[in-house]
Amino acid sequence: MKPNILLIMTDQQRHDTIHALGNKKIYTPNMNRLVKRGVSFLNAYSPTPVCVPARYTIRTGCDSRNTRAFKNQIAPAVNGQKPTIEERCGQYIGKAMRNLGYRTFGIGKFHTYPWDENLGYDVHLHSEELYDNQDQRKRDSYVKWLRENHPQYNYVEALMGERSDMYYQPQVSIVPAELGVENWAAEQAVIEINKKENKPYFGFISFIGPHPPFAPPLPYNRMYNPDNMDNRLLSNIEIDLMDEQMKYMNQMVWAEDMPDAHIRILKARYYGEISYIDTCLGKILDAVDKTDDPDNTLIVFTSDHGDNLGDHHSWQKECFFDTAMKIPFLVSWPKKLPQNITNNTLASLTDLFAIATNAGGKTELRDGADILDIILEKATPRRHIVGLYGLPGSFLFKIMIRDNRWKFNYYANGNKTQLYDMLEDPNETINQIQKYPDVAKNLYQIAVQECQHPGLI
């Protein structure tokens, strides 16, 4: 019998924010449940660490070379490529799973272009953190629900926190936890999980947090003592900011000069956001456990990318440090997969499409790897991961090659290169480009080969 399938994701959650995987300062009992329920991948990456590209990778199984999303925009197709994303990549995941006999639903943040793009779900309830105009706000599923059921909060313009110069300032949600967007998403998911139909379901649930601004609701805004938070990780500033884009990324959110005490306060609010989401996640997991055959439900939990949070003198994402690029990646299916184990295989958001279609009965790898068969030792793990950002040929372009030991970065913004030994220096503090020229040359050649794709030439 085909399993039910849930893909659950957060936005901008670092890989090192789950208690059961080593962070003893954060409270995540429900993420811990998923760790115990299945396989935790410790080397999972977002191939283009920013919202729109990551999300088009998830819905297509393809990286930026084919989606043409190299930053938070969609670039036109190049010569030799078909004009639309689905023509280049194949059907979106909602449509593909429906064709495999699934009842499909998508809930939460999608960050599509256009804003209300048809993604092929039978039920599509989207909640975006930004609206271009009042018409979009009226058609947002969460805002509509809030307006109709709790109109006393309809006046709130910034329902997920104030952005502008408050982007990296500690905040608290004006809306109470039980009415917040994350709780709304979880409760809508429970409704869909509890529907009795003759088809298995495929559900995609996308939380908006812990993406800044950090505005958790009461009591999560007070859950963590800033004095107990770790200070940021800093290396040589010339190494940390060798990617010249990061100086701009800091300045655009007024974060280029933050004292450590303030950063600890922000981290406490960030952790509060994650614990709030964890509580909401628990409602979804409880609903699954109450179904007739919970062990035949495949659940994947991940994020689109991380957040530097001041580490490496940097904020936001759009860079190749693990703080921004490495993601949680929990895969559980008790009926078929081992439980409570970790895996060091290189994994990617490109793999989600293959996971879902494999479980659904007809595997489509596209740009991904067959993670389910890798877990069961029926397939060979990939040898390296490719990271991309910025339109090829522009000064923003950069490429990363990560194998089991090394990470190589090339930046067009300065024609600079970095090499990190990820086994000996997992915090990426020492540029080994001069010490290991043969390693750098080999990874450089792999990057050149990867750039032979029509979408990168």
mmCIF file of C-alpha atoms in Angstrom, residues 2 31 146 189 267 401:
data_model
loop_
_atom_site.group_PDB
_atom_site.id
_atom_site.type_symbol
_atom_site.label_atom_id
_atom_site.label_comp_id
_atom_site.label_asym_id
_atom_site.label_seq_id
_atom_site.Cartn_x
_atom_site.Cartn_y
_atom_site.Cartn_z
ATOM 1 C CA LYS A 2 1.322 3.437 -0.934
ATOM 2 C CA MET A 31 11.710 17.756 15.972
ATOM 3 C CA LEU A 146 -8.053 35.785 10.384
ATOM 4 C CA ALA A 189 -2.786 20.382 7.881
ATOM 5 C CA LYS A 267 19.360 34.472 18.894
ATOM 6 C CA ILE A 401 31.721 22.363 -4.856
#
